[in-house]
């Protein structure tokens, strides 16, 4: 049963997916919910597990590698590097209320790599929030679109020019935005 989601195009609402899982689980069959990336990193895996728990349906979670780590790596971008970035921060690109995370000021001051998931529509606001709060406009940025798919593409630039480069390249979701000095490395 396809219940996939793409930006702005959901085949089912989350509560419907959770209900469907519970219904199928009650049929005492083996049910697999295959999700891209790690279902517990800004995914709805937790909500789905809660639905199963509320119906006393046994389950097993088999974790995936978070797209926040895997997609940059496939594109040749290390999210950490001993000499450039000793931390990685995974940040949602927008909240349930469709706003930027309220800690954008704090993120701008971090030295590590910032990985924004689900943030392409908010790219100009993310860039503005980071630069207005102290992140150098020459900080390397990459946007990896359709990571791990045949049509994967990577656009590299800096906070100063990434918005225009993304527009010129017609970057589409799903996409991951990676910000930080380690992004200047290219191991592709």
PDB file of N, CA and C in Angstrom, residues 82-173:
ATOM      1  N   UNK A  82      38.107  16.038  11.210  1.00  0.00           N
ATOM      2  CA  UNK A  82      38.930  16.295  12.391  1.00  0.00           C
ATOM      3  C   UNK A  82      39.494  17.712  12.434  1.00  0.00           C
ATOM      4  N   UNK A  83      39.865  18.261  11.297  1.00  0.00           N
ATOM      5  CA  UNK A  83      40.491  19.583  11.280  1.00  0.00           C
ATOM      6  C   UNK A  83      39.534  20.728  10.958  1.00  0.00           C
ATOM      7  N   UNK A  84      38.292  20.423  10.586  1.00  0.00           N
ATOM      8  CA  UNK A  84      37.374  21.486  10.174  1.00  0.00           C
ATOM      9  C   UNK A  84      36.073  21.537  10.969  1.00  0.00           C
ATOM     10  N   UNK A  85      35.541  20.402  11.298  1.00  0.00           N
ATOM     11  CA  UNK A  85      34.243  20.367  11.966  1.00  0.00           C
ATOM     12  C   UNK A  85      34.184  19.177  12.907  1.00  0.00           C
ATOM     13  N   UNK A  86      34.069  19.458  14.173  1.00  0.00           N
ATOM     14  CA  UNK A  86      34.062  18.382  15.168  1.00  0.00           C
ATOM     15  C   UNK A  86      32.666  18.082  15.690  1.00  0.00           C
ATOM     16  N   UNK A  87      31.655  18.654  15.063  1.00  0.00           N
ATOM     17  CA  UNK A  87      30.281  18.349  15.462  1.00  0.00           C
ATOM     18  C   UNK A  87      29.373  18.495  14.250  1.00  0.00           C
ATOM     19  N   UNK A  88      28.249  17.837  14.342  1.00  0.00           N
ATOM     20  CA  UNK A  88      27.222  17.962  13.307  1.00  0.00           C
ATOM     21  C   UNK A  88      25.894  18.188  14.013  1.00  0.00           C
ATOM     22  N   UNK A  89      25.116  19.083  13.481  1.00  0.00           N
ATOM     23  CA  UNK A  89      23.837  19.457  14.079  1.00  0.00           C
ATOM     24  C   UNK A  89      22.749  19.240  13.030  1.00  0.00           C
ATOM     25  N   UNK A  90      21.789  18.398  13.345  1.00  0.00           N
ATOM     26  CA  UNK A  90      20.708  18.082  12.417  1.00  0.00           C
ATOM     27  C   UNK A  90      19.504  18.912  12.823  1.00  0.00           C
ATOM     28  N   UNK A  91      19.023  19.702  11.872  1.00  0.00           N
ATOM     29  CA  UNK A  91      18.001  20.700  12.169  1.00  0.00           C
ATOM     30  C   UNK A  91      16.852  20.549  11.176  1.00  0.00           C
ATOM     31  N   UNK A  92      15.642  20.661  11.659  1.00  0.00           N
ATOM     32  CA  UNK A  92      14.509  20.648  10.747  1.00  0.00           C
ATOM     33  C   UNK A  92      14.471  21.975   9.996  1.00  0.00           C
ATOM     34  N   UNK A  93      14.181  21.911   8.718  1.00  0.00           N
ATOM     35  CA  UNK A  93      14.135  23.127   7.898  1.00  0.00           C
ATOM     36  C   UNK A  93      12.890  23.948   8.126  1.00  0.00           C
ATOM     37  N   UNK A  94      11.889  23.341   8.722  1.00  0.00           N
ATOM     38  CA  UNK A  94      10.667  24.067   9.085  1.00  0.00           C
ATOM     39  C   UNK A  94       9.939  23.278  10.159  1.00  0.00           C
ATOM     40  N   UNK A  95       9.162  23.974  10.925  1.00  0.00           N
ATOM     41  CA  UNK A  95       8.424  23.336  12.005  1.00  0.00           C
ATOM     42  C   UNK A  95       7.037  22.935  11.519  1.00  0.00           C
ATOM     43  N   UNK A  96       6.301  22.276  12.379  1.00  0.00           N
ATOM     44  CA  UNK A  96       4.923  21.893  12.042  1.00  0.00           C
ATOM     45  C   UNK A  96       4.077  23.131  11.756  1.00  0.00           C
ATOM     46  N   UNK A  97       4.476  24.258  12.326  1.00  0.00           N
ATOM     47  CA  UNK A  97       3.754  25.503  12.076  1.00  0.00           C
ATOM     48  C   UNK A  97       4.288  26.218  10.840  1.00  0.00           C
ATOM     49  N   UNK A  98       5.157  25.538  10.070  1.00  0.00           N
ATOM     50  CA  UNK A  98       5.755  26.072   8.846  1.00  0.00           C
ATOM     51  C   UNK A  98       6.580  27.335   9.095  1.00  0.00           C
ATOM     52  N   UNK A  99       7.301  27.336  10.213  1.00  0.00           N
ATOM     53  CA  UNK A  99       8.199  28.437  10.510  1.00  0.00           C
ATOM     54  C   UNK A  99       9.616  27.893  10.643  1.00  0.00           C
ATOM     55  N   UNK A 100      10.572  28.797  10.661  1.00  0.00           N
ATOM     56  CA  UNK A 100      11.953  28.391  10.898  1.00  0.00           C
ATOM     57  C   UNK A 100      12.105  27.970  12.353  1.00  0.00           C
ATOM     58  N   UNK A 101      13.064  27.083  12.631  1.00  0.00           N
ATOM     59  CA  UNK A 101      13.321  26.740  14.030  1.00  0.00           C
ATOM     60  C   UNK A 101      13.676  28.007  14.812  1.00  0.00           C
ATOM     61  N   UNK A 102      13.164  28.118  16.041  1.00  0.00           N
ATOM     62  CA  UNK A 102      13.371  29.346  16.810  1.00  0.00           C
ATOM     63  C   UNK A 102      14.810  29.539  17.254  1.00  0.00           C
ATOM     64  N   UNK A 103      15.641  28.507  17.179  1.00  0.00           N
ATOM     65  CA  UNK A 103      17.032  28.606  17.618  1.00  0.00           C
ATOM     66  C   UNK A 103      17.989  28.998  16.501  1.00  0.00           C
ATOM     67  N   UNK A 104      17.492  29.565  15.417  1.00  0.00           N
ATOM     68  CA  UNK A 104      18.347  29.892  14.269  1.00  0.00           C
ATOM     69  C   UNK A 104      19.514  30.792  14.702  1.00  0.00           C
ATOM     70  N   UNK A 105      19.299  31.675  15.683  1.00  0.00           N
ATOM     71  CA  UNK A 105      20.379  32.544  16.173  1.00  0.00           C
ATOM     72  C   UNK A 105      21.514  31.713  16.774  1.00  0.00           C
ATOM     73  N   UNK A 106      21.143  30.693  17.538  1.00  0.00           N
ATOM     74  CA  UNK A 106      22.149  29.833  18.162  1.00  0.00           C
ATOM     75  C   UNK A 106      22.860  28.984  17.116  1.00  0.00           C
ATOM     76  N   UNK A 107      22.127  28.494  16.137  1.00  0.00           N
ATOM     77  CA  UNK A 107      22.748  27.674  15.087  1.00  0.00           C
ATOM     78  C   UNK A 107      23.788  28.483  14.321  1.00  0.00           C
ATOM     79  N   UNK A 108      23.533  29.761  14.115  1.00  0.00           N
ATOM     80  CA  UNK A 108      24.464  30.613  13.372  1.00  0.00           C
ATOM     81  C   UNK A 108      25.811  30.713  14.067  1.00  0.00           C
ATOM     82  N   UNK A 109      25.834  30.528  15.358  1.00  0.00           N
ATOM     83  CA  UNK A 109      27.068  30.679  16.134  1.00  0.00           C
ATOM     84  C   UNK A 109      27.830  29.374  16.334  1.00  0.00           C
ATOM     85  N   UNK A 110      27.263  28.279  15.876  1.00  0.00           N
ATOM     86  CA  UNK A 110      27.918  26.978  16.044  1.00  0.00           C
ATOM     87  C   UNK A 110      29.057  26.814  15.039  1.00  0.00           C
ATOM     88  N   UNK A 111      30.119  26.156  15.472  1.00  0.00           N
ATOM     89  CA  UNK A 111      31.263  25.931  14.595  1.00  0.00           C
ATOM     90  C   UNK A 111      31.122  24.683  13.736  1.00  0.00           C
ATOM     91  N   UNK A 112      30.305  23.749  14.127  1.00  0.00           N
ATOM     92  CA  UNK A 112      30.191  22.489  13.402  1.00  0.00           C
ATOM     93  C   UNK A 112      29.383  22.605  12.119  1.00  0.00           C
ATOM     94  N   UNK A 113      29.108  21.465  11.548  1.00  0.00           N
ATOM     95  CA  UNK A 113      28.327  21.388  10.321  1.00  0.00           C
ATOM     96  C   UNK A 113      26.849  21.408  10.667  1.00  0.00           C
ATOM     97  N   UNK A 114      26.093  22.203   9.924  1.00  0.00           N
ATOM     98  CA  UNK A 114      24.646  22.279  10.087  1.00  0.00           C
ATOM     99  C   UNK A 114      24.002  21.525   8.931  1.00  0.00           C
ATOM    100  N   UNK A 115      23.113  20.610   9.238  1.00  0.00           N
ATOM    101  CA  UNK A 115      22.399  19.860   8.212  1.00  0.00           C
ATOM    102  C   UNK A 115      20.917  20.155   8.388  1.00  0.00           C
ATOM    103  N   UNK A 116      20.335  20.793   7.389  1.00  0.00           N
ATOM    104  CA  UNK A 116      18.911  21.117   7.424  1.00  0.00           C
ATOM    105  C   UNK A 116      18.157  20.115   6.565  1.00  0.00           C
ATOM    106  N   UNK A 117      17.205  19.429   7.192  1.00  0.00           N
ATOM    107  CA  UNK A 117      16.340  18.502   6.471  1.00  0.00           C
ATOM    108  C   UNK A 117      15.012  19.209   6.194  1.00  0.00           C
ATOM    109  N   UNK A 118      14.429  18.944   5.058  1.00  0.00           N
ATOM    110  CA  UNK A 118      13.129  19.489   4.687  1.00  0.00           C
ATOM    111  C   UNK A 118      13.137  21.023   4.705  1.00  0.00           C
ATOM    112  N   UNK A 119      14.195  21.636   4.222  1.00  0.00           N
ATOM    113  CA  UNK A 119      14.298  23.084   4.322  1.00  0.00           C
ATOM    114  C   UNK A 119      14.397  23.831   3.014  1.00  0.00           C
ATOM    115  N   UNK A 120      14.263  23.150   1.899  1.00  0.00           N
ATOM    116  CA  UNK A 120      14.494  23.826   0.616  1.00  0.00           C
ATOM    117  C   UNK A 120      13.571  25.022   0.414  1.00  0.00           C
ATOM    118  N   UNK A 121      12.295  24.876   0.750  1.00  0.00           N
ATOM    119  CA  UNK A 121      11.362  26.005   0.580  1.00  0.00           C
ATOM    120  C   UNK A 121      11.738  27.186   1.468  1.00  0.00           C
ATOM    121  N   UNK A 122      12.442  26.917   2.540  1.00  0.00           N
ATOM    122  CA  UNK A 122      12.829  27.962   3.488  1.00  0.00           C
ATOM    123  C   UNK A 122      14.278  28.419   3.294  1.00  0.00           C
ATOM    124  N   UNK A 123      14.913  28.011   2.194  1.00  0.00           N
ATOM    125  CA  UNK A 123      16.330  28.329   1.980  1.00  0.00           C
ATOM    126  C   UNK A 123      16.642  29.817   2.161  1.00  0.00           C
ATOM    127  N   UNK A 124      15.927  30.729   1.513  1.00  0.00           N
ATOM    128  CA  UNK A 124      16.267  32.152   1.712  1.00  0.00           C
ATOM    129  C   UNK A 124      16.163  32.583   3.177  1.00  0.00           C
ATOM    130  N   UNK A 125      15.173  32.073   3.887  1.00  0.00           N
ATOM    131  CA  UNK A 125      15.008  32.432   5.295  1.00  0.00           C
ATOM    132  C   UNK A 125      16.112  31.814   6.159  1.00  0.00           C
ATOM    133  N   UNK A 126      16.503  30.592   5.830  1.00  0.00           N
ATOM    134  CA  UNK A 126      17.595  29.941   6.564  1.00  0.00           C
ATOM    135  C   UNK A 126      18.883  30.730   6.371  1.00  0.00           C
ATOM    136  N   UNK A 127      19.199  31.064   5.121  1.00  0.00           N
ATOM    137  CA  UNK A 127      20.415  31.826   4.815  1.00  0.00           C
ATOM    138  C   UNK A 127      20.388  33.171   5.525  1.00  0.00           C
ATOM    139  N   UNK A 128      19.264  33.861   5.442  1.00  0.00           N
ATOM    140  CA  UNK A 128      19.137  35.171   6.089  1.00  0.00           C
ATOM    141  C   UNK A 128      19.292  35.036   7.607  1.00  0.00           C
ATOM    142  N   UNK A 129      18.645  34.037   8.194  1.00  0.00           N
ATOM    143  CA  UNK A 129      18.744  33.829   9.636  1.00  0.00           C
ATOM    144  C   UNK A 129      20.160  33.546  10.084  1.00  0.00           C
ATOM    145  N   UNK A 130      20.882  32.764   9.296  1.00  0.00           N
ATOM    146  CA  UNK A 130      22.263  32.437   9.654  1.00  0.00           C
ATOM    147  C   UNK A 130      23.184  33.645   9.507  1.00  0.00           C
ATOM    148  N   UNK A 131      23.108  34.337   8.367  1.00  0.00           N
ATOM    149  CA  UNK A 131      24.025  35.462   8.133  1.00  0.00           C
ATOM    150  C   UNK A 131      23.708  36.658   9.027  1.00  0.00           C
ATOM    151  N   UNK A 132      22.440  36.922   9.270  1.00  0.00           N
ATOM    152  CA  UNK A 132      22.088  38.049  10.142  1.00  0.00           C
ATOM    153  C   UNK A 132      22.479  37.793  11.595  1.00  0.00           C
ATOM    154  N   UNK A 133      22.727  36.553  11.927  1.00  0.00           N
ATOM    155  CA  UNK A 133      23.067  36.218  13.305  1.00  0.00           C
ATOM    156  C   UNK A 133      24.517  35.789  13.476  1.00  0.00           C
ATOM    157  N   UNK A 134      25.355  36.135  12.493  1.00  0.00           N
ATOM    158  CA  UNK A 134      26.788  35.972  12.694  1.00  0.00           C
ATOM    159  C   UNK A 134      27.512  34.952  11.849  1.00  0.00           C
ATOM    160  N   UNK A 135      26.815  34.113  11.094  1.00  0.00           N
ATOM    161  CA  UNK A 135      27.513  33.133  10.254  1.00  0.00           C
ATOM    162  C   UNK A 135      28.098  33.885   9.059  1.00  0.00           C
ATOM    163  N   UNK A 136      29.377  33.662   8.778  1.00  0.00           N
ATOM    164  CA  UNK A 136      30.078  34.333   7.687  1.00  0.00           C
ATOM    165  C   UNK A 136      29.427  33.987   6.356  1.00  0.00           C
ATOM    166  N   UNK A 137      29.192  34.986   5.529  1.00  0.00           N
ATOM    167  CA  UNK A 137      28.533  34.763   4.232  1.00  0.00           C
ATOM    168  C   UNK A 137      29.388  33.939   3.271  1.00  0.00           C
ATOM    169  N   UNK A 138      30.670  33.766   3.571  1.00  0.00           N
ATOM    170  CA  UNK A 138      31.542  32.933   2.740  1.00  0.00           C
ATOM    171  C   UNK A 138      31.598  31.486   3.218  1.00  0.00           C
ATOM    172  N   UNK A 139      30.756  31.125   4.177  1.00  0.00           N
ATOM    173  CA  UNK A 139      30.694  29.748   4.668  1.00  0.00           C
ATOM    174  C   UNK A 139      30.202  28.837   3.551  1.00  0.00           C
ATOM    175  N   UNK A 140      30.901  27.734   3.286  1.00  0.00           N
ATOM    176  CA  UNK A 140      30.469  26.804   2.237  1.00  0.00           C
ATOM    177  C   UNK A 140      29.095  26.193   2.530  1.00  0.00           C
ATOM    178  N   UNK A 141      28.328  26.022   1.463  1.00  0.00           N
ATOM    179  CA  UNK A 141      26.991  25.418   1.535  1.00  0.00           C
ATOM    180  C   UNK A 141      26.837  24.478   0.348  1.00  0.00           C
ATOM    181  N   UNK A 142      26.160  23.371   0.586  1.00  0.00           N
ATOM    182  CA  UNK A 142      25.799  22.472  -0.513  1.00  0.00           C
ATOM    183  C   UNK A 142      24.336  22.092  -0.346  1.00  0.00           C
ATOM    184  N   UNK A 143      23.666  21.937  -1.460  1.00  0.00           N
ATOM    185  CA  UNK A 143      22.310  21.405  -1.461  1.00  0.00           C
ATOM    186  C   UNK A 143      22.365  20.125  -2.280  1.00  0.00           C
ATOM    187  N   UNK A 144      21.990  19.031  -1.653  1.00  0.00           N
ATOM    188  CA  UNK A 144      21.978  17.744  -2.334  1.00  0.00           C
ATOM    189  C   UNK A 144      20.513  17.382  -2.548  1.00  0.00           C
ATOM    190  N   UNK A 145      20.148  17.281  -3.805  1.00  0.00           N
ATOM    191  CA  UNK A 145      18.770  16.972  -4.179  1.00  0.00           C
ATOM    192  C   UNK A 145      18.682  15.528  -4.660  1.00  0.00           C
ATOM    193  N   UNK A 146      17.603  14.853  -4.276  1.00  0.00           N
ATOM    194  CA  UNK A 146      17.380  13.460  -4.686  1.00  0.00           C
ATOM    195  C   UNK A 146      18.565  12.567  -4.328  1.00  0.00           C
ATOM    196  N   UNK A 147      19.063  12.747  -3.123  1.00  0.00           N
ATOM    197  CA  UNK A 147      20.215  11.979  -2.661  1.00  0.00           C
ATOM    198  C   UNK A 147      20.014  10.483  -2.780  1.00  0.00           C
ATOM    199  N   UNK A 148      21.022   9.800  -3.291  1.00  0.00           N
ATOM    200  CA  UNK A 148      21.066   8.346  -3.458  1.00  0.00           C
ATOM    201  C   UNK A 148      20.184   7.847  -4.598  1.00  0.00           C
ATOM    202  N   UNK A 149      19.594   8.739  -5.354  1.00  0.00           N
ATOM    203  CA  UNK A 149      18.811   8.343  -6.530  1.00  0.00           C
ATOM    204  C   UNK A 149      19.634   8.618  -7.787  1.00  0.00           C
ATOM    205  N   UNK A 150      19.225   8.027  -8.891  1.00  0.00           N
ATOM    206  CA  UNK A 150      19.945   8.215 -10.154  1.00  0.00           C
ATOM    207  C   UNK A 150      19.989   9.690 -10.559  1.00  0.00           C
ATOM    208  N   UNK A 151      18.952  10.444 -10.219  1.00  0.00           N
ATOM    209  CA  UNK A 151      18.912  11.855 -10.615  1.00  0.00           C
ATOM    210  C   UNK A 151      19.444  12.796  -9.524  1.00  0.00           C
ATOM    211  N   UNK A 152      20.302  12.252  -8.642  1.00  0.00           N
ATOM    212  CA  UNK A 152      20.902  13.074  -7.594  1.00  0.00           C
ATOM    213  C   UNK A 152      21.689  14.219  -8.211  1.00  0.00           C
ATOM    214  N   UNK A 153      21.608  15.376  -7.574  1.00  0.00           N
ATOM    215  CA  UNK A 153      22.421  16.512  -8.008  1.00  0.00           C
ATOM    216  C   UNK A 153      22.866  17.292  -6.778  1.00  0.00           C
ATOM    217  N   UNK A 154      24.013  17.915  -6.911  1.00  0.00           N
ATOM    218  CA  UNK A 154      24.566  18.706  -5.815  1.00  0.00           C
ATOM    219  C   UNK A 154      24.903  20.089  -6.336  1.00  0.00           C
ATOM    220  N   UNK A 155      24.456  21.092  -5.619  1.00  0.00           N
ATOM    221  CA  UNK A 155      24.788  22.478  -5.931  1.00  0.00           C
ATOM    222  C   UNK A 155      25.622  22.982  -4.770  1.00  0.00           C
ATOM    223  N   UNK A 156      26.805  23.504  -5.090  1.00  0.00           N
ATOM    224  CA  UNK A 156      27.718  24.009  -4.059  1.00  0.00           C
ATOM    225  C   UNK A 156      27.909  25.503  -4.226  1.00  0.00           C
ATOM    226  N   UNK A 157      28.026  26.175  -3.105  1.00  0.00           N
ATOM    227  CA  UNK A 157      28.272  27.610  -3.122  1.00  0.00           C
ATOM    228  C   UNK A 157      28.625  28.068  -1.723  1.00  0.00           C
ATOM    229  N   UNK A 158      28.232  29.282  -1.415  1.00  0.00           N
ATOM    230  CA  UNK A 158      28.424  29.862  -0.091  1.00  0.00           C
ATOM    231  C   UNK A 158      27.083  30.444   0.357  1.00  0.00           C
ATOM    232  N   UNK A 159      27.016  30.834   1.600  1.00  0.00           N
ATOM    233  CA  UNK A 159      25.786  31.473   2.063  1.00  0.00           C
ATOM    234  C   UNK A 159      25.455  32.705   1.219  1.00  0.00           C
ATOM    235  N   UNK A 160      26.488  33.338   0.693  1.00  0.00           N
ATOM    236  CA  UNK A 160      26.292  34.558  -0.103  1.00  0.00           C
ATOM    237  C   UNK A 160      25.577  34.274  -1.425  1.00  0.00           C
ATOM    238  N   UNK A 161      25.852  33.120  -2.047  1.00  0.00           N
ATOM    239  CA  UNK A 161      25.309  32.903  -3.394  1.00  0.00           C
ATOM    240  C   UNK A 161      24.445  31.654  -3.563  1.00  0.00           C
ATOM    241  N   UNK A 162      24.231  30.885  -2.510  1.00  0.00           N
ATOM    242  CA  UNK A 162      23.541  29.601  -2.667  1.00  0.00           C
ATOM    243  C   UNK A 162      22.091  29.754  -3.131  1.00  0.00           C
ATOM    244  N   UNK A 163      21.422  30.802  -2.724  1.00  0.00           N
ATOM    245  CA  UNK A 163      20.024  30.972  -3.147  1.00  0.00           C
ATOM    246  C   UNK A 163      19.925  31.155  -4.663  1.00  0.00           C
ATOM    247  N   UNK A 164      20.784  31.995  -5.220  1.00  0.00           N
ATOM    248  CA  UNK A 164      20.733  32.201  -6.676  1.00  0.00           C
ATOM    249  C   UNK A 164      21.205  30.951  -7.417  1.00  0.00           C
ATOM    250  N   UNK A 165      22.210  30.256  -6.886  1.00  0.00           N
ATOM    251  CA  UNK A 165      22.670  29.021  -7.529  1.00  0.00           C
ATOM    252  C   UNK A 165      21.583  27.950  -7.509  1.00  0.00           C
ATOM    253  N   UNK A 166      20.862  27.849  -6.411  1.00  0.00           N
ATOM    254  CA  UNK A 166      19.779  26.862  -6.305  1.00  0.00           C
ATOM    255  C   UNK A 166      18.665  27.190  -7.286  1.00  0.00           C
ATOM    256  N   UNK A 167      18.359  28.469  -7.418  1.00  0.00           N
ATOM    257  CA  UNK A 167      17.315  28.889  -8.358  1.00  0.00           C
ATOM    258  C   UNK A 167      17.740  28.606  -9.799  1.00  0.00           C
ATOM    259  N   UNK A 168      18.984  28.937 -10.139  1.00  0.00           N
ATOM    260  CA  UNK A 168      19.497  28.677 -11.489  1.00  0.00           C
ATOM    261  C   UNK A 168      19.496  27.195 -11.820  1.00  0.00           C
ATOM    262  N   UNK A 169      19.815  26.387 -10.837  1.00  0.00           N
ATOM    263  CA  UNK A 169      19.896  24.939 -11.049  1.00  0.00           C
ATOM    264  C   UNK A 169      18.542  24.243 -10.927  1.00  0.00           C
ATOM    265  N   UNK A 170      17.521  25.007 -10.568  1.00  0.00           N
ATOM    266  CA  UNK A 170      16.168  24.460 -10.407  1.00  0.00           C
ATOM    267  C   UNK A 170      16.143  23.265  -9.457  1.00  0.00           C
ATOM    268  N   UNK A 171      16.777  23.441  -8.304  1.00  0.00           N
ATOM    269  CA  UNK A 171      16.839  22.393  -7.293  1.00  0.00           C
ATOM    270  C   UNK A 171      15.427  22.093  -6.803  1.00  0.00           C
ATOM    271  N   UNK A 172      15.115  20.799  -6.691  1.00  0.00           N
ATOM    272  CA  UNK A 172      13.791  20.381  -6.236  1.00  0.00           C
ATOM    273  C   UNK A 172      13.920  19.457  -5.032  1.00  0.00           C
ATOM    274  N   UNK A 173      12.877  19.439  -4.199  1.00  0.00           N
ATOM    275  CA  UNK A 173      12.884  18.487  -3.078  1.00  0.00           C
ATOM    276  C   UNK A 173      12.682  17.069  -3.577  1.00  0.00           C
TER     277      UNK A 173
END
